[in-house]
Amino acid sequence: MAFLATVAALLLALILTGVLAMQAWRVADNRAMEQAWSWLQAQAPASVDVFDPAMVEGLPDAARRYFRYTIAPGTPLHVVSEIHMTGEIGLGTKEAPGYRPMRARQLLAPPHGFIWRLERAGAGLMQMSGSDGMAEGRSWTRFWLDGTLPVARAGGDDNHLRASFGRAVAEAAFWAPAALLPQHGVRWEEAGVRWEETGEPNLARAVIRNGTLEQSIEIAVAENGQPFWVKFPRWSNANAEKEWRFQPFGGYLDGFQDFEGFTLPTKVDGGNHFGTEAYFPFFRARVEEVRFPVR
């Protein structure tokens, strides 16, 4: 009996040590995320200009219409956005998407990075939380099940950073259009025929650089300048071979509302293999609020 009691005590001690180690790991994750959040907030300039349509006069037609739709004249040109959202996350496949309700906050500071802070997805013991992000030249994916079990961890390498940069600049077209103005070094190119010749939205194409990273994005623009969708070649291993390569990624935009002079989508559905039969919109966000942090 004494032997069994000793074994039980040892097992209990091991379990408690494991629990404490997991808690310390989660605390370290949260601390790192908070530090990155503060760094990204600090990328907001102390003062900003206001939008004048003359700023985009020399751009290709589709790009010019996009900016005139998304930014009203006289709007302070904030380049950092904080987005509060609900929606659904698909944790499965196109055939069995396994959507779970989610609530998240996102800090978007292109081209420097972003943090998508998942407050919860799912419910009960199967509830997930954590973050996906890029800041200070590093990127990560850190998600936990029920706050105690790590279920997804990635990052710390060039492939993940390259993929994260693509997300940061593509989502600027959704929620931080001022960051894509040419005054920030963004190059806009002709990317399609004019609206009058096709009856369909034409394309605005931008190329964004930050250090050694470069990413192109395409925005389908209606005659009035409203963006319909955003697409870009994302460096990704979300494929059957789990190989890093360029794949089409994108999202559809809808439910536009005014946020302090910016006309932004409140409905965004996006995912891998955009524009192909394999497209799976695993991310379905419904925006509740957009704020613009200032220093």
PDB file of C-alpha atoms in Angstrom:
ATOM      1  CA  MET A   1       0.000   0.000   0.000  1.00  0.00           C
ATOM      2  CA  ALA A   2       2.845   2.350   0.824  1.00  0.00           C
ATOM      3  CA  PHE A   3       4.357   1.645  -2.600  1.00  0.00           C
ATOM      4  CA  LEU A   4       1.079   2.409  -4.362  1.00  0.00           C
ATOM      5  CA  ALA A   5       0.715   5.619  -2.391  1.00  0.00           C
ATOM      6  CA  THR A   6       4.214   6.670  -3.393  1.00  0.00           C
ATOM      7  CA  VAL A   7       3.484   5.952  -7.077  1.00  0.00           C
ATOM      8  CA  ALA A   8       0.229   7.900  -6.881  1.00  0.00           C
ATOM      9  CA  ALA A   9       2.007  10.844  -5.278  1.00  0.00           C
ATOM     10  CA  LEU A  10       4.657  10.807  -7.986  1.00  0.00           C
ATOM     11  CA  LEU A  11       2.027  10.694 -10.728  1.00  0.00           C
ATOM     12  CA  LEU A  12       0.154  13.571  -9.118  1.00  0.00           C
ATOM     13  CA  ALA A  13       3.369  15.581  -8.868  1.00  0.00           C
ATOM     14  CA  LEU A  14       4.113  14.937 -12.542  1.00  0.00           C
ATOM     15  CA  ILE A  15       0.611  16.014 -13.552  1.00  0.00           C
ATOM     16  CA  LEU A  16       0.827  19.190 -11.481  1.00  0.00           C
ATOM     17  CA  THR A  17       4.245  19.965 -12.934  1.00  0.00           C
ATOM     18  CA  GLY A  18       2.872  19.505 -16.428  1.00  0.00           C
ATOM     19  CA  VAL A  19      -0.109  21.766 -15.723  1.00  0.00           C
ATOM     20  CA  LEU A  20       2.124  24.474 -14.270  1.00  0.00           C
ATOM     21  CA  ALA A  21       4.498  24.206 -17.237  1.00  0.00           C
ATOM     22  CA  MET A  22       1.581  24.612 -19.663  1.00  0.00           C
ATOM     23  CA  GLN A  23       0.310  27.618 -17.727  1.00  0.00           C
ATOM     24  CA  ALA A  24       3.759  29.229 -17.807  1.00  0.00           C
ATOM     25  CA  TRP A  25       3.962  28.548 -21.547  1.00  0.00           C
ATOM     26  CA  ARG A  26       0.582  30.173 -22.127  1.00  0.00           C
ATOM     27  CA  VAL A  27       1.558  33.191 -20.000  1.00  0.00           C
ATOM     28  CA  ALA A  28       4.733  33.568 -22.088  1.00  0.00           C
ATOM     29  CA  ASP A  29       2.634  33.435 -25.291  1.00  0.00           C
ATOM     30  CA  ASN A  30       0.321  36.144 -23.991  1.00  0.00           C
ATOM     31  CA  ARG A  31       3.212  38.340 -22.883  1.00  0.00           C
ATOM     32  CA  ALA A  32       4.880  38.063 -26.295  1.00  0.00           C
ATOM     33  CA  MET A  33       1.594  38.899 -28.032  1.00  0.00           C
ATOM     34  CA  GLU A  34       0.989  41.939 -25.838  1.00  0.00           C
ATOM     35  CA  GLN A  35       4.500  43.246 -26.511  1.00  0.00           C
ATOM     36  CA  ALA A  36       3.996  42.804 -30.257  1.00  0.00           C
ATOM     37  CA  TRP A  37       0.589  44.515 -30.023  1.00  0.00           C
ATOM     38  CA  SER A  38       2.197  47.541 -28.362  1.00  0.00           C
ATOM     39  CA  TRP A  39       4.937  47.647 -30.993  1.00  0.00           C
ATOM     40  CA  LEU A  40       2.414  47.612 -33.836  1.00  0.00           C
ATOM     41  CA  GLN A  41       0.321  50.334 -32.180  1.00  0.00           C
ATOM     42  CA  ALA A  42       3.480  52.449 -32.011  1.00  0.00           C
ATOM     43  CA  GLN A  43       3.729  52.300 -35.819  1.00  0.00           C
ATOM     44  CA  ALA A  44       0.842  54.781 -35.969  1.00  0.00           C
ATOM     45  CA  PRO A  45       2.406  58.180 -36.760  1.00  0.00           C
ATOM     46  CA  ALA A  46       2.066  60.985 -34.246  1.00  0.00           C
ATOM     47  CA  SER A  47       0.323  63.126 -36.880  1.00  0.00           C
ATOM     48  CA  VAL A  48      -1.328  62.350 -40.212  1.00  0.00           C
ATOM     49  CA  ASP A  49      -2.347  64.231 -43.335  1.00  0.00           C
ATOM     50  CA  VAL A  50      -5.923  64.322 -44.563  1.00  0.00           C
ATOM     51  CA  PHE A  51      -7.060  62.798 -47.819  1.00  0.00           C
ATOM     52  CA  ASP A  52      -7.111  64.952 -50.916  1.00  0.00           C
ATOM     53  CA  PRO A  53      -8.266  63.216 -54.135  1.00  0.00           C
ATOM     54  CA  ALA A  54      -5.357  64.935 -55.878  1.00  0.00           C
ATOM     55  CA  MET A  55      -3.074  62.483 -54.020  1.00  0.00           C
ATOM     56  CA  VAL A  56      -4.235  59.684 -56.350  1.00  0.00           C
ATOM     57  CA  GLU A  57      -4.696  61.702 -59.537  1.00  0.00           C
ATOM     58  CA  GLY A  58      -1.781  60.053 -61.320  1.00  0.00           C
ATOM     59  CA  LEU A  59      -2.747  56.457 -60.522  1.00  0.00           C
ATOM     60  CA  PRO A  60      -4.335  53.967 -62.954  1.00  0.00           C
ATOM     61  CA  ASP A  61      -8.079  54.468 -63.305  1.00  0.00           C
ATOM     62  CA  ALA A  62      -9.171  51.486 -61.189  1.00  0.00           C
ATOM     63  CA  ALA A  63      -6.807  52.383 -58.337  1.00  0.00           C
ATOM     64  CA  ARG A  64      -7.944  56.004 -58.395  1.00  0.00           C
ATOM     65  CA  ARG A  65     -11.616  54.972 -58.169  1.00  0.00           C
ATOM     66  CA  TYR A  66     -10.816  52.528 -55.361  1.00  0.00           C
ATOM     67  CA  PHE A  67      -9.266  55.235 -53.196  1.00  0.00           C
ATOM     68  CA  ARG A  68     -11.995  57.759 -53.929  1.00  0.00           C
ATOM     69  CA  TYR A  69     -14.594  55.196 -52.817  1.00  0.00           C
ATOM     70  CA  THR A  70     -12.811  53.991 -49.684  1.00  0.00           C
ATOM     71  CA  ILE A  71     -11.523  57.358 -48.370  1.00  0.00           C
ATOM     72  CA  ALA A  72     -13.648  60.502 -48.205  1.00  0.00           C
ATOM     73  CA  PRO A  73     -12.008  63.898 -48.837  1.00  0.00           C
ATOM     74  CA  GLY A  74     -10.660  65.387 -45.618  1.00  0.00           C
ATOM     75  CA  THR A  75     -10.368  62.026 -43.817  1.00  0.00           C
ATOM     76  CA  PRO A  76      -7.325  61.721 -41.514  1.00  0.00           C
ATOM     77  CA  LEU A  77      -5.084  59.130 -43.158  1.00  0.00           C
ATOM     78  CA  HIS A  78      -4.698  56.622 -40.359  1.00  0.00           C
ATOM     79  CA  VAL A  79      -2.571  53.642 -41.383  1.00  0.00           C
ATOM     80  CA  VAL A  80      -3.159  51.462 -38.306  1.00  0.00           C
ATOM     81  CA  SER A  81      -6.559  49.871 -37.729  1.00  0.00           C
ATOM     82  CA  GLU A  82      -8.074  47.864 -34.892  1.00  0.00           C
ATOM     83  CA  ILE A  83     -10.922  45.618 -36.019  1.00  0.00           C
ATOM     84  CA  HIS A  84     -13.428  43.924 -33.710  1.00  0.00           C
ATOM     85  CA  MET A  85     -15.132  40.982 -35.375  1.00  0.00           C
ATOM     86  CA  THR A  86     -17.320  37.947 -34.923  1.00  0.00           C
ATOM     87  CA  GLY A  87     -18.020  35.260 -37.498  1.00  0.00           C
ATOM     88  CA  GLU A  88     -16.998  31.695 -38.211  1.00  0.00           C
ATOM     89  CA  ILE A  89     -13.789  29.730 -38.684  1.00  0.00           C
ATOM     90  CA  GLY A  90     -13.761  26.551 -40.749  1.00  0.00           C
ATOM     91  CA  LEU A  91     -11.568  23.973 -39.031  1.00  0.00           C
ATOM     92  CA  GLY A  92     -12.215  21.244 -41.590  1.00  0.00           C
ATOM     93  CA  THR A  93     -12.202  20.928 -45.369  1.00  0.00           C
ATOM     94  CA  LYS A  94     -14.273  22.265 -48.243  1.00  0.00           C
ATOM     95  CA  GLU A  95     -16.401  19.111 -48.139  1.00  0.00           C
ATOM     96  CA  ALA A  96     -16.763  19.188 -44.338  1.00  0.00           C
ATOM     97  CA  PRO A  97     -15.905  22.752 -43.261  1.00  0.00           C
ATOM     98  CA  GLY A  98     -16.593  22.300 -39.549  1.00  0.00           C
ATOM     99  CA  TYR A  99     -17.434  25.960 -38.974  1.00  0.00           C
ATOM    100  CA  ARG A 100     -17.158  27.207 -35.397  1.00  0.00           C
ATOM    101  CA  PRO A 101     -18.394  30.581 -34.111  1.00  0.00           C
ATOM    102  CA  MET A 102     -15.551  32.947 -33.299  1.00  0.00           C
ATOM    103  CA  ARG A 103     -14.850  36.327 -31.761  1.00  0.00           C
ATOM    104  CA  ALA A 104     -11.567  38.138 -32.384  1.00  0.00           C
ATOM    105  CA  ARG A 105      -9.746  41.455 -32.395  1.00  0.00           C
ATOM    106  CA  GLN A 106      -7.210  42.369 -35.013  1.00  0.00           C
ATOM    107  CA  LEU A 107      -4.524  45.037 -35.073  1.00  0.00           C
ATOM    108  CA  LEU A 108      -3.447  45.816 -38.628  1.00  0.00           C
ATOM    109  CA  ALA A 109      -0.378  47.970 -39.293  1.00  0.00           C
ATOM    110  CA  PRO A 110       0.719  47.313 -42.878  1.00  0.00           C
ATOM    111  CA  PRO A 111       3.378  46.749 -44.060  1.00  0.00           C
ATOM    112  CA  HIS A 112       4.861  46.212 -40.587  1.00  0.00           C
ATOM    113  CA  GLY A 113       2.495  43.436 -39.584  1.00  0.00           C
ATOM    114  CA  PHE A 114      -0.713  42.434 -37.853  1.00  0.00           C
ATOM    115  CA  ILE A 115      -2.061  40.469 -34.912  1.00  0.00           C
ATOM    116  CA  TRP A 116      -5.243  38.451 -35.179  1.00  0.00           C
ATOM    117  CA  ARG A 117      -6.174  37.840 -31.543  1.00  0.00           C
ATOM    118  CA  LEU A 118      -8.673  35.000 -31.341  1.00  0.00           C
ATOM    119  CA  GLU A 119     -10.616  35.448 -28.112  1.00  0.00           C
ATOM    120  CA  ARG A 120     -12.614  32.289 -28.672  1.00  0.00           C
ATOM    121  CA  ALA A 121     -13.705  29.849 -31.356  1.00  0.00           C
ATOM    122  CA  GLY A 122     -16.048  26.985 -30.573  1.00  0.00           C
ATOM    123  CA  ALA A 123     -17.416  26.283 -27.116  1.00  0.00           C
ATOM    124  CA  GLY A 124     -16.856  24.280 -23.968  1.00  0.00           C
ATOM    125  CA  LEU A 125     -13.769  22.094 -23.715  1.00  0.00           C
ATOM    126  CA  MET A 126     -13.278  22.446 -27.477  1.00  0.00           C
ATOM    127  CA  GLN A 127     -12.932  26.229 -27.314  1.00  0.00           C
ATOM    128  CA  MET A 128      -9.820  27.619 -28.994  1.00  0.00           C
ATOM    129  CA  SER A 129      -7.969  30.869 -28.365  1.00  0.00           C
ATOM    130  CA  GLY A 130      -4.593  32.355 -29.217  1.00  0.00           C
ATOM    131  CA  SER A 131      -3.115  34.502 -31.949  1.00  0.00           C
ATOM    132  CA  ASP A 132      -1.706  34.688 -35.437  1.00  0.00           C
ATOM    133  CA  GLY A 133       0.622  37.557 -36.212  1.00  0.00           C
ATOM    134  CA  MET A 134       3.654  39.322 -37.590  1.00  0.00           C
ATOM    135  CA  ALA A 135       5.671  42.086 -35.907  1.00  0.00           C
ATOM    136  CA  GLU A 136       9.272  43.271 -35.716  1.00  0.00           C
ATOM    137  CA  GLY A 137      10.340  40.987 -38.545  1.00  0.00           C
ATOM    138  CA  ARG A 138       8.963  37.820 -36.915  1.00  0.00           C
ATOM    139  CA  SER A 139       5.749  35.868 -37.372  1.00  0.00           C
ATOM    140  CA  TRP A 140       3.897  33.201 -35.428  1.00  0.00           C
ATOM    141  CA  THR A 141       0.828  31.002 -35.101  1.00  0.00           C
ATOM    142  CA  ARG A 142      -0.040  30.048 -31.504  1.00  0.00           C
ATOM    143  CA  PHE A 143      -3.428  28.540 -30.679  1.00  0.00           C
ATOM    144  CA  TRP A 144      -4.587  26.722 -27.567  1.00  0.00           C
ATOM    145  CA  LEU A 145      -7.461  24.366 -26.803  1.00  0.00           C
ATOM    146  CA  ASP A 146      -9.401  25.256 -23.656  1.00  0.00           C
ATOM    147  CA  GLY A 147      -6.533  27.560 -22.718  1.00  0.00           C
ATOM    148  CA  THR A 148      -4.378  24.627 -21.622  1.00  0.00           C
ATOM    149  CA  LEU A 149      -3.344  22.487 -24.605  1.00  0.00           C
ATOM    150  CA  PRO A 150      -1.292  23.846 -27.540  1.00  0.00           C
ATOM    151  CA  VAL A 151      -2.964  22.689 -30.771  1.00  0.00           C
ATOM    152  CA  ALA A 152      -1.307  24.825 -33.480  1.00  0.00           C
ATOM    153  CA  ARG A 153       2.179  26.317 -33.353  1.00  0.00           C
ATOM    154  CA  ALA A 154       4.178  27.580 -36.296  1.00  0.00           C
ATOM    155  CA  GLY A 155       6.458  30.431 -37.267  1.00  0.00           C
ATOM    156  CA  GLY A 156       9.981  31.586 -36.657  1.00  0.00           C
ATOM    157  CA  ASP A 157      11.123  30.933 -40.224  1.00  0.00           C
ATOM    158  CA  ASP A 158      11.261  32.736 -43.575  1.00  0.00           C
ATOM    159  CA  ASN A 159       8.403  30.749 -45.115  1.00  0.00           C
ATOM    160  CA  HIS A 160       5.947  31.646 -42.380  1.00  0.00           C
ATOM    161  CA  LEU A 161       7.086  35.280 -42.405  1.00  0.00           C
ATOM    162  CA  ARG A 162       6.584  35.517 -46.167  1.00  0.00           C
ATOM    163  CA  ALA A 163       3.069  34.086 -45.861  1.00  0.00           C
ATOM    164  CA  SER A 164       2.241  36.460 -43.010  1.00  0.00           C
ATOM    165  CA  PHE A 165       3.439  39.485 -44.961  1.00  0.00           C
ATOM    166  CA  GLY A 166       1.039  38.570 -47.753  1.00  0.00           C
ATOM    167  CA  ARG A 167      -1.853  38.595 -45.318  1.00  0.00           C
ATOM    168  CA  ALA A 168      -0.796  41.897 -43.762  1.00  0.00           C
ATOM    169  CA  VAL A 169      -0.733  43.820 -47.034  1.00  0.00           C
ATOM    170  CA  ALA A 170      -3.778  42.136 -48.597  1.00  0.00           C
ATOM    171  CA  GLU A 171      -5.941  42.967 -45.586  1.00  0.00           C
ATOM    172  CA  ALA A 172      -4.816  46.579 -45.873  1.00  0.00           C
ATOM    173  CA  ALA A 173      -7.095  46.682 -48.913  1.00  0.00           C
ATOM    174  CA  PHE A 174      -9.980  45.680 -46.606  1.00  0.00           C
ATOM    175  CA  TRP A 175      -9.384  47.709 -43.478  1.00  0.00           C
ATOM    176  CA  ALA A 176      -6.387  50.069 -43.863  1.00  0.00           C
ATOM    177  CA  PRO A 177      -6.549  51.575 -47.372  1.00  0.00           C
ATOM    178  CA  ALA A 178      -4.541  54.673 -46.412  1.00  0.00           C
ATOM    179  CA  ALA A 179      -1.506  52.408 -45.957  1.00  0.00           C
ATOM    180  CA  LEU A 180      -1.683  51.627 -49.693  1.00  0.00           C
ATOM    181  CA  LEU A 181      -1.419  55.222 -50.889  1.00  0.00           C
ATOM    182  CA  PRO A 182       1.527  55.875 -53.227  1.00  0.00           C
ATOM    183  CA  GLN A 183       3.124  58.220 -50.682  1.00  0.00           C
ATOM    184  CA  HIS A 184       4.032  55.068 -48.715  1.00  0.00           C
ATOM    185  CA  GLY A 185       6.030  53.660 -51.618  1.00  0.00           C
ATOM    186  CA  VAL A 186       3.255  51.419 -52.964  1.00  0.00           C
ATOM    187  CA  ARG A 187       3.467  50.911 -56.729  1.00  0.00           C
ATOM    188  CA  TRP A 188       0.153  50.790 -58.606  1.00  0.00           C
ATOM    189  CA  GLU A 189      -0.060  49.210 -62.058  1.00  0.00           C
ATOM    190  CA  GLU A 190      -2.585  48.837 -64.854  1.00  0.00           C
ATOM    191  CA  ALA A 191      -4.122  45.390 -64.445  1.00  0.00           C
ATOM    192  CA  GLY A 192      -7.175  45.103 -66.690  1.00  0.00           C
ATOM    193  CA  VAL A 193      -9.383  46.644 -69.332  1.00  0.00           C
ATOM    194  CA  ARG A 194     -11.664  49.517 -68.495  1.00  0.00           C
ATOM    195  CA  TRP A 195     -15.140  48.994 -67.051  1.00  0.00           C
ATOM    196  CA  GLU A 196     -16.870  50.413 -70.137  1.00  0.00           C
ATOM    197  CA  GLU A 197     -15.347  47.723 -72.364  1.00  0.00           C
ATOM    198  CA  THR A 198     -16.433  44.695 -70.352  1.00  0.00           C
ATOM    199  CA  GLY A 199     -19.383  45.509 -68.110  1.00  0.00           C
ATOM    200  CA  GLU A 200     -17.451  43.752 -65.330  1.00  0.00           C
ATOM    201  CA  PRO A 201     -15.310  45.078 -62.485  1.00  0.00           C
ATOM    202  CA  ASN A 202     -11.790  45.832 -63.603  1.00  0.00           C
ATOM    203  CA  LEU A 203      -8.629  45.354 -61.590  1.00  0.00           C
ATOM    204  CA  ALA A 204      -6.343  47.553 -59.556  1.00  0.00           C
ATOM    205  CA  ARG A 205      -2.945  45.973 -58.944  1.00  0.00           C
ATOM    206  CA  ALA A 206      -0.512  47.084 -56.243  1.00  0.00           C
ATOM    207  CA  VAL A 207       2.997  45.987 -55.293  1.00  0.00           C
ATOM    208  CA  ILE A 208       4.063  46.535 -51.689  1.00  0.00           C
ATOM    209  CA  ARG A 209       7.574  46.158 -50.269  1.00  0.00           C
ATOM    210  CA  ASN A 210       8.984  46.098 -46.770  1.00  0.00           C
ATOM    211  CA  GLY A 211      12.688  45.370 -46.531  1.00  0.00           C
ATOM    212  CA  THR A 212      13.357  42.190 -48.515  1.00  0.00           C
ATOM    213  CA  LEU A 213       9.669  41.220 -48.607  1.00  0.00           C
ATOM    214  CA  GLU A 214       7.506  41.996 -51.642  1.00  0.00           C
ATOM    215  CA  GLN A 215       3.864  41.194 -52.333  1.00  0.00           C
ATOM    216  CA  SER A 216       1.454  41.986 -55.159  1.00  0.00           C
ATOM    217  CA  ILE A 217      -2.311  42.175 -54.678  1.00  0.00           C
ATOM    218  CA  GLU A 218      -5.235  42.614 -57.063  1.00  0.00           C
ATOM    219  CA  ILE A 219      -8.498  44.359 -56.220  1.00  0.00           C
ATOM    220  CA  ALA A 220     -11.640  43.948 -58.343  1.00  0.00           C
ATOM    221  CA  VAL A 221     -13.135  47.435 -58.553  1.00  0.00           C
ATOM    222  CA  ALA A 222     -16.678  48.388 -59.579  1.00  0.00           C
ATOM    223  CA  GLU A 223     -17.484  51.428 -61.670  1.00  0.00           C
ATOM    224  CA  ASN A 224     -18.112  53.496 -58.519  1.00  0.00           C
ATOM    225  CA  GLY A 225     -14.824  52.306 -56.985  1.00  0.00           C
ATOM    226  CA  GLN A 226     -16.265  49.741 -54.558  1.00  0.00           C
ATOM    227  CA  PRO A 227     -13.927  46.758 -54.177  1.00  0.00           C
ATOM    228  CA  PHE A 228     -15.621  43.386 -54.763  1.00  0.00           C
ATOM    229  CA  TRP A 229     -12.767  41.060 -53.895  1.00  0.00           C
ATOM    230  CA  VAL A 230      -9.056  41.010 -53.157  1.00  0.00           C
ATOM    231  CA  LYS A 231      -6.744  38.298 -54.486  1.00  0.00           C
ATOM    232  CA  PHE A 232      -3.007  37.690 -54.184  1.00  0.00           C
ATOM    233  CA  PRO A 233      -0.457  34.942 -54.768  1.00  0.00           C
ATOM    234  CA  ARG A 234       0.250  33.779 -51.220  1.00  0.00           C
ATOM    235  CA  TRP A 235       3.308  31.816 -50.227  1.00  0.00           C
ATOM    236  CA  SER A 236       1.637  28.819 -48.580  1.00  0.00           C
ATOM    237  CA  ASN A 237       1.892  25.143 -47.717  1.00  0.00           C
ATOM    238  CA  ALA A 238      -1.885  24.700 -47.469  1.00  0.00           C
ATOM    239  CA  ASN A 239      -1.948  21.940 -50.062  1.00  0.00           C
ATOM    240  CA  ALA A 240      -2.028  18.151 -50.187  1.00  0.00           C
ATOM    241  CA  GLU A 241       1.756  17.957 -50.564  1.00  0.00           C
ATOM    242  CA  LYS A 242       2.386  20.394 -47.683  1.00  0.00           C
ATOM    243  CA  GLU A 243       4.918  22.150 -49.919  1.00  0.00           C
ATOM    244  CA  TRP A 244       5.633  25.889 -49.751  1.00  0.00           C
ATOM    245  CA  ARG A 245       4.632  27.534 -53.031  1.00  0.00           C
ATOM    246  CA  PHE A 246       2.570  30.394 -54.408  1.00  0.00           C
ATOM    247  CA  GLN A 247      -1.182  29.749 -54.359  1.00  0.00           C
ATOM    248  CA  PRO A 248      -4.157  32.039 -55.008  1.00  0.00           C
ATOM    249  CA  PHE A 249      -5.635  33.382 -51.767  1.00  0.00           C
ATOM    250  CA  GLY A 250      -8.414  35.905 -51.514  1.00  0.00           C
ATOM    251  CA  GLY A 251     -11.702  37.093 -50.144  1.00  0.00           C
ATOM    252  CA  TYR A 252     -15.037  38.619 -51.098  1.00  0.00           C
ATOM    253  CA  LEU A 253     -16.038  41.965 -49.575  1.00  0.00           C
ATOM    254  CA  ASP A 254     -19.517  43.216 -48.724  1.00  0.00           C
ATOM    255  CA  GLY A 255     -21.545  45.181 -46.185  1.00  0.00           C
ATOM    256  CA  PHE A 256     -19.644  48.451 -46.558  1.00  0.00           C
ATOM    257  CA  GLN A 257     -20.014  51.042 -43.815  1.00  0.00           C
ATOM    258  CA  ASP A 258     -18.464  54.367 -42.920  1.00  0.00           C
ATOM    259  CA  PHE A 259     -15.815  54.366 -40.180  1.00  0.00           C
ATOM    260  CA  GLU A 260     -14.539  57.902 -39.538  1.00  0.00           C
ATOM    261  CA  GLY A 261     -14.416  58.692 -43.251  1.00  0.00           C
ATOM    262  CA  PHE A 262     -13.256  55.269 -44.461  1.00  0.00           C
ATOM    263  CA  THR A 263     -15.789  53.112 -46.320  1.00  0.00           C
ATOM    264  CA  LEU A 264     -14.825  49.590 -45.271  1.00  0.00           C
ATOM    265  CA  PRO A 265     -16.359  46.106 -45.599  1.00  0.00           C
ATOM    266  CA  THR A 266     -18.052  44.549 -42.583  1.00  0.00           C
ATOM    267  CA  LYS A 267     -18.433  41.181 -44.297  1.00  0.00           C
ATOM    268  CA  VAL A 268     -15.322  39.340 -45.497  1.00  0.00           C
ATOM    269  CA  ASP A 269     -15.260  35.710 -46.630  1.00  0.00           C
ATOM    270  CA  GLY A 270     -11.864  34.373 -47.646  1.00  0.00           C
ATOM    271  CA  GLY A 271      -9.614  31.385 -48.000  1.00  0.00           C
ATOM    272  CA  ASN A 272      -7.108  29.348 -49.958  1.00  0.00           C
ATOM    273  CA  HIS A 273      -7.240  28.591 -53.698  1.00  0.00           C
ATOM    274  CA  PHE A 274      -9.389  31.656 -54.377  1.00  0.00           C
ATOM    275  CA  GLY A 275     -10.882  31.659 -57.882  1.00  0.00           C
ATOM    276  CA  THR A 276     -10.520  27.881 -58.344  1.00  0.00           C
ATOM    277  CA  GLU A 277     -12.785  24.887 -57.737  1.00  0.00           C
ATOM    278  CA  ALA A 278     -10.766  24.128 -54.594  1.00  0.00           C
ATOM    279  CA  TYR A 279     -11.648  27.464 -52.967  1.00  0.00           C
ATOM    280  CA  PHE A 280     -12.624  27.002 -49.307  1.00  0.00           C
ATOM    281  CA  PRO A 281     -13.723  30.153 -47.423  1.00  0.00           C
ATOM    282  CA  PHE A 282     -12.548  29.055 -43.987  1.00  0.00           C
ATOM    283  CA  PHE A 283     -12.541  32.662 -42.705  1.00  0.00           C
ATOM    284  CA  ARG A 284     -15.946  34.360 -42.486  1.00  0.00           C
ATOM    285  CA  ALA A 285     -15.682  37.624 -40.552  1.00  0.00           C
ATOM    286  CA  ARG A 286     -18.455  40.030 -39.578  1.00  0.00           C
ATOM    287  CA  VAL A 287     -17.024  43.356 -38.407  1.00  0.00           C
ATOM    288  CA  GLU A 288     -18.593  45.082 -35.420  1.00  0.00           C
ATOM    289  CA  GLU A 289     -16.218  48.036 -35.076  1.00  0.00           C
ATOM    290  CA  VAL A 290     -13.113  49.589 -36.614  1.00  0.00           C
ATOM    291  CA  ARG A 291     -10.927  51.971 -34.613  1.00  0.00           C
ATOM    292  CA  PHE A 292      -7.801  53.885 -35.561  1.00  0.00           C
ATOM    293  CA  PRO A 293      -5.178  54.002 -32.777  1.00  0.00           C
ATOM    294  CA  VAL A 294      -3.189  57.205 -32.457  1.00  0.00           C
ATOM    295  CA  ARG A 295      -0.143  58.199 -30.427  1.00  0.00           C
TER     296      ARG A 295
END
